[in-house]
mmCIF file of C-alpha atoms in Angstrom:
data_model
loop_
_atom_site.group_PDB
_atom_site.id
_atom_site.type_symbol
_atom_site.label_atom_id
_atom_site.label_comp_id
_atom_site.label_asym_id
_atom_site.label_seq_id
_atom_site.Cartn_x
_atom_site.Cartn_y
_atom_site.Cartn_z
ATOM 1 C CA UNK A 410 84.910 23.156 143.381
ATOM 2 C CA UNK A 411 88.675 24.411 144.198
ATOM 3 C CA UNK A 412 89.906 26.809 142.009
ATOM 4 C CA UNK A 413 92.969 24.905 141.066
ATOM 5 C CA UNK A 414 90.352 22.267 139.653
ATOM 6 C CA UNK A 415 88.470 24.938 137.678
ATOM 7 C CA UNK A 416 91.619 26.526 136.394
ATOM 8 C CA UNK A 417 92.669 22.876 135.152
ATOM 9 C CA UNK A 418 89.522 21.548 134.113
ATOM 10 C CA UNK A 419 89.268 25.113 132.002
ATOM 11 C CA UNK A 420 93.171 24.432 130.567
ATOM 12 C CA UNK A 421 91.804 21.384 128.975
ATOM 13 C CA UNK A 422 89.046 22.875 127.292
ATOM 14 C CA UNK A 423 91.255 25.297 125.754
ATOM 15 C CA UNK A 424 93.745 22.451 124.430
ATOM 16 C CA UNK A 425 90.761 20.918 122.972
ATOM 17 C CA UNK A 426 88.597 23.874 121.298
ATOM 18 C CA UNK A 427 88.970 23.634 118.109
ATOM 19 C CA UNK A 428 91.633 25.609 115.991
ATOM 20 C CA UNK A 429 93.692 25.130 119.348
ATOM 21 C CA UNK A 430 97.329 23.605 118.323
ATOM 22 C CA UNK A 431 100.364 22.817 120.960
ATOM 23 C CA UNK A 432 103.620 24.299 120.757
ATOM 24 C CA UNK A 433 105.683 22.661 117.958
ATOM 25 C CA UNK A 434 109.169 20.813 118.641
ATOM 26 C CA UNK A 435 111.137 19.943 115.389
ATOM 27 C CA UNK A 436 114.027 18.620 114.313
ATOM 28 C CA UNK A 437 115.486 16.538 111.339
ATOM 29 C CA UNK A 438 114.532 16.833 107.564
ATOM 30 C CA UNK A 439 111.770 18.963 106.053
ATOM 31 C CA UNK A 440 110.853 17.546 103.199
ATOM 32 C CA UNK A 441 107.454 18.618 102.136
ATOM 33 C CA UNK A 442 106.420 22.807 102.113
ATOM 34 C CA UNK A 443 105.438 23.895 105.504
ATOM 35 C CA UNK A 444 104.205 26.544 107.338
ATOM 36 C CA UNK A 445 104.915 27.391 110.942
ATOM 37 C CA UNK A 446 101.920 29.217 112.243
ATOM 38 C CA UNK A 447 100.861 31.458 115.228
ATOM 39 C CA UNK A 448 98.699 28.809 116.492
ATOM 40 C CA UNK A 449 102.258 26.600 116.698
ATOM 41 C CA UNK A 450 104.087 29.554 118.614
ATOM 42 C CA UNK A 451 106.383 28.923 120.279
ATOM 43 C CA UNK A 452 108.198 26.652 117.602
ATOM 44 C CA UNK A 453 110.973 24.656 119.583
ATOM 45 C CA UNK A 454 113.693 23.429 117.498
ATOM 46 C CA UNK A 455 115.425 21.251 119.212
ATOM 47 C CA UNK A 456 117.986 19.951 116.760
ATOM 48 C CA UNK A 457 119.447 21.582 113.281
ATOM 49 C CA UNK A 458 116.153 21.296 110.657
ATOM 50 C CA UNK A 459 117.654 20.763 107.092
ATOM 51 C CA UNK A 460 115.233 21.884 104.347
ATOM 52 C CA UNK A 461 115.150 19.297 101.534
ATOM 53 C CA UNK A 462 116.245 20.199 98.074
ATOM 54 C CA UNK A 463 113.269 22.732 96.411
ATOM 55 C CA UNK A 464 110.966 22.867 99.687
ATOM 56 C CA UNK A 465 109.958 25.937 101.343
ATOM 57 C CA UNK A 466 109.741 26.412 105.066
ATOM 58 C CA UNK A 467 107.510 29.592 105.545
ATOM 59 C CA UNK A 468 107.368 31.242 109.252
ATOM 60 C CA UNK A 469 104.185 33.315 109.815
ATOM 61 C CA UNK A 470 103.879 36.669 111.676
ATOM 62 C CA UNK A 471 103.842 36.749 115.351
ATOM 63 C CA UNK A 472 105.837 33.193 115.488
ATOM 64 C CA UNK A 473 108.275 32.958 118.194
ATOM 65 C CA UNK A 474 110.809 30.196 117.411
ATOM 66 C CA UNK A 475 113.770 29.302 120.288
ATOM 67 C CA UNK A 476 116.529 27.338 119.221
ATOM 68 C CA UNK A 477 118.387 24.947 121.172
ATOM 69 C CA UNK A 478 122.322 26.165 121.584
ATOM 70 C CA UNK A 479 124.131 26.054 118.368
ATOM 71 C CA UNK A 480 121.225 24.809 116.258
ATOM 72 C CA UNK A 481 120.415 26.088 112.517
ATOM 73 C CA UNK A 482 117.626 26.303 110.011
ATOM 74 C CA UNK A 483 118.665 25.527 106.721
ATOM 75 C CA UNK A 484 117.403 25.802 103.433
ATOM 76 C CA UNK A 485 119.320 23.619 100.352
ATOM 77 C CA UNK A 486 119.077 24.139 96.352
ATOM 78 C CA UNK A 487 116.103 25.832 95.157
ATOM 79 C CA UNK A 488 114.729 25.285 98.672
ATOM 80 C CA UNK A 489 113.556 28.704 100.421
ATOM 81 C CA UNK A 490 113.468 29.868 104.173
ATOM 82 C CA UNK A 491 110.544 32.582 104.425
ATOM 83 C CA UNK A 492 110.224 34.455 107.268
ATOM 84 C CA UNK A 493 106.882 36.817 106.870
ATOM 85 C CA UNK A 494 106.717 39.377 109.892
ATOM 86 C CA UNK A 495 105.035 42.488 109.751
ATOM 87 C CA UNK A 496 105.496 46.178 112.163
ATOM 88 C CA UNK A 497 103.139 44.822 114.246
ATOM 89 C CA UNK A 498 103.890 41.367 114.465
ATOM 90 C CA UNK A 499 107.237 40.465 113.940
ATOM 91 C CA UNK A 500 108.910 37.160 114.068
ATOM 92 C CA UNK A 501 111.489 36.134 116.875
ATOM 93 C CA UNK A 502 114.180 34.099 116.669
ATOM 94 C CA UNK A 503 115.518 33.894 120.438
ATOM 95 C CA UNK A 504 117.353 30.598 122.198
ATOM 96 C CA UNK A 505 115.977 28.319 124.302
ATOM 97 C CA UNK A 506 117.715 29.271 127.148
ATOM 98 C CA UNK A 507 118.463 32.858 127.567
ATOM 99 C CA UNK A 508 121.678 34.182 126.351
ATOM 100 C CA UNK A 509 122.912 30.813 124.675
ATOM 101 C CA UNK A 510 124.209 31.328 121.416
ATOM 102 C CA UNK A 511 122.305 29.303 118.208
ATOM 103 C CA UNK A 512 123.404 28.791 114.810
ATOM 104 C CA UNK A 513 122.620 30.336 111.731
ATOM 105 C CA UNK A 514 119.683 31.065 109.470
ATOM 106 C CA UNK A 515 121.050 29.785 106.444
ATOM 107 C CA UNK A 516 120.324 29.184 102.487
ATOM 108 C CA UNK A 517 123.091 27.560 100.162
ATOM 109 C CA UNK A 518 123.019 26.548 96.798
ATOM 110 C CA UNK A 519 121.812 27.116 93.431
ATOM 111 C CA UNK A 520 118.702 29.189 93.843
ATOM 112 C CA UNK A 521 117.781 28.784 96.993
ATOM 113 C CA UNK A 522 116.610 31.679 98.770
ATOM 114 C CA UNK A 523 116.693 33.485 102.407
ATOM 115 C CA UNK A 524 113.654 36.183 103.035
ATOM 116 C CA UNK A 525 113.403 37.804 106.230
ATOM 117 C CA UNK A 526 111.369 39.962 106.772
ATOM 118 C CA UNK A 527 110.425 41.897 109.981
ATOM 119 C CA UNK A 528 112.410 39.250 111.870
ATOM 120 C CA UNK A 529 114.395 39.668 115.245
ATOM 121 C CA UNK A 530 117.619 37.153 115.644
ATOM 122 C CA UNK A 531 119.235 37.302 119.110
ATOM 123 C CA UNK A 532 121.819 35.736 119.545
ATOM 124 C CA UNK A 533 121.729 34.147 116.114
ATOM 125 C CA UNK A 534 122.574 35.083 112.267
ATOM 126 C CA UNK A 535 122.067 34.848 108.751
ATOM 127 C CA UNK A 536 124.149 32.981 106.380
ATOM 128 C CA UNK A 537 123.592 32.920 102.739
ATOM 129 C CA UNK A 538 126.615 31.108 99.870
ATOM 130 C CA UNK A 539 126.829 28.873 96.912
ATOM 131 C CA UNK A 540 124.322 30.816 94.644
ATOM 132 C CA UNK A 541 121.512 31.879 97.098
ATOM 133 C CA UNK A 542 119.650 34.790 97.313
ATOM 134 C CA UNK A 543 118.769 36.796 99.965
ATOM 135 C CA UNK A 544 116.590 39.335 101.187
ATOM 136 C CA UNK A 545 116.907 41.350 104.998
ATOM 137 C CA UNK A 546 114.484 43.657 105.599
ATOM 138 C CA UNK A 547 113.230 45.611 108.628
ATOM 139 C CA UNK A 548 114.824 43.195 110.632
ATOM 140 C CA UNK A 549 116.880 43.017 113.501
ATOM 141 C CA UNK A 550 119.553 41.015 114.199
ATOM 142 C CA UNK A 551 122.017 41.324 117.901
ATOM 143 C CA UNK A 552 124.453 39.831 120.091
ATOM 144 C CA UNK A 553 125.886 37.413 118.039
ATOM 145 C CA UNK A 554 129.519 37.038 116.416
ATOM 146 C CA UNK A 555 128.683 36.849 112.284
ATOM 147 C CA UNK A 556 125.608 38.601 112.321
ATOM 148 C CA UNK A 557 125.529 38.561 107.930
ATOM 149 C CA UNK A 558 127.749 36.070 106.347
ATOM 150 C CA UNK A 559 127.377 36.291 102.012
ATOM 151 C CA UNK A 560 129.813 33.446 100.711
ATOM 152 C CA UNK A 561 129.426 33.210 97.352
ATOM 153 C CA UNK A 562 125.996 34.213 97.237
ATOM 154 C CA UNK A 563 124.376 35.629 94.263
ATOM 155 C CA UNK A 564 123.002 38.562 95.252
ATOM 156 C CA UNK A 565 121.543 39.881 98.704
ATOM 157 C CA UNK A 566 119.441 42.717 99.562
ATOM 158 C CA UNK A 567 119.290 44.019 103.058
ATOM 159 C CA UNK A 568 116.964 47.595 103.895
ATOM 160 C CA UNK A 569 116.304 49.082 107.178
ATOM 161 C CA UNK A 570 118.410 47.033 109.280
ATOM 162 C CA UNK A 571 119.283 47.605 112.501
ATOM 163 C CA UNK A 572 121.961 45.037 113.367
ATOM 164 C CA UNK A 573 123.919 45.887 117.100
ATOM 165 C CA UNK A 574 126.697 44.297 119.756
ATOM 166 C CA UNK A 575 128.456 41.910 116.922
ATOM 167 C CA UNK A 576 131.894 41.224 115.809
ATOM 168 C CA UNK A 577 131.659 40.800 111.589
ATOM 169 C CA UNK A 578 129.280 41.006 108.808
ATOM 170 C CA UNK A 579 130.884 39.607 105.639
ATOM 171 C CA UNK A 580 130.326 39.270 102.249
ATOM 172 C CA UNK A 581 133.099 38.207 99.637
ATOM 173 C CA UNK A 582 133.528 35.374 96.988
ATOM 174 C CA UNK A 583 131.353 37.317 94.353
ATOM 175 C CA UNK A 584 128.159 38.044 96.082
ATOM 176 C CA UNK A 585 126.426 41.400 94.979
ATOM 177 C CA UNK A 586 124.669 43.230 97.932
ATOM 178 C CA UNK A 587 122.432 46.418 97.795
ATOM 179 C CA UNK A 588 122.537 47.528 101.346
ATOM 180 C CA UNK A 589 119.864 50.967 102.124
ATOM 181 C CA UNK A 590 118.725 52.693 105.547
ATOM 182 C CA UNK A 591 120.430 50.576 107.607
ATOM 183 C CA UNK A 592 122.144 51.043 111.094
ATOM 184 C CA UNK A 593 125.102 49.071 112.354
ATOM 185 C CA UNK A 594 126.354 49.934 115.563
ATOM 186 C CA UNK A 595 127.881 48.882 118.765
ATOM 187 C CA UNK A 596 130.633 46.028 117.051
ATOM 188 C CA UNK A 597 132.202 43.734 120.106
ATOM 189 C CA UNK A 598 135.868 42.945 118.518
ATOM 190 C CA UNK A 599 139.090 45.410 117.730
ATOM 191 C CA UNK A 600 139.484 43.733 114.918
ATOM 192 C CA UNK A 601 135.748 43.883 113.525
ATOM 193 C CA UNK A 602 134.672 44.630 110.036
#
């Protein structure tokens, strides 16, 4: 037997033992909770996925997700985007093809809520407004214009950040932020704030 022949013929044992799943490609509407899982890594999203009104979208530890160029996540009212790294496993937001910029991680309206925590975003942000909350944690986010936009958020929380080569972070209309231990360095514009 050629080894080519093995090698394949032992591929498609491993795509059918069991707890085996494919990579995941989404786009569109979520409207049911869901959970993106290691076992799903990488997620693909191909297309801007909106979050239906109250539904939760959680993102596991160790889940690579690439975006598609200009492409965003969003959760809507009372809807929530999790994101549930840890030190060891963190969760990675990168694009599809390297160096494209994505979208935005985003949660608007009443009570709907942003978490991220132990996340990288390259070349991608966060975006939280019309009465969402938010929470940043241990994350990092790079290379990317609006790394933290807060437009009429409620309140945000952001701790041991280290956010690097981007132009603004903003937060006005209202929105409350506690901001601790975190580093923001290396900003790409003259006119950056």
């Amino acid at each position: 037997m050629s080894k080519s022949l093995l090698l394949a013929l032992v591929l498609a044992g491993l795509a059918s033992w069991p707890g085996h799943v494919a990579a995941l490609t989404v786009s569109g509407p979520i409207n049911i909770n869901t959970t993106w899982r290691v076992a799903n890594s990488p997620v693909l999203v191909a297309g801007d996925v909106n979050l239906a009104a109250g539904v939760k979208l959680v993102v596991e530890a160790g889940v690579n997700v690439r975006l598609a160029s200009g492409v965003s996540i969003s959760a809507a009212a009372g809807g929530a985007l999790q994101v549930d790294g840890s030190a060891l496993s963190p969760v990675l937001f990168t694009p599809k093809i390297a160096g494209e910029k994505w979208g935005v991680l985003r949660a608007s309206g009443g009570n709907a809520t942003l978490t991220l925590r132990h996340a990288e975003l390259a070349y991608g942000g966060a975006e939280l407004g019309g009465g969402a909350t938010g929470l940043i944690e241990d994350s990092r986010l790079h290379d990317t214009h609006s790394a933290i936009v807060a437009n009429g958020a409620k309140f945000v929380t952001m701790r041991r950040n280290h956010v690097w080569n981007f132009s603004e972070t903003i937060f006005n209309s209202g929105t409350i932020i506690l901001a601790e231990d975190s580093l923001y360095e290396h900003m790409t514009a003259p006119d950056s704030d």
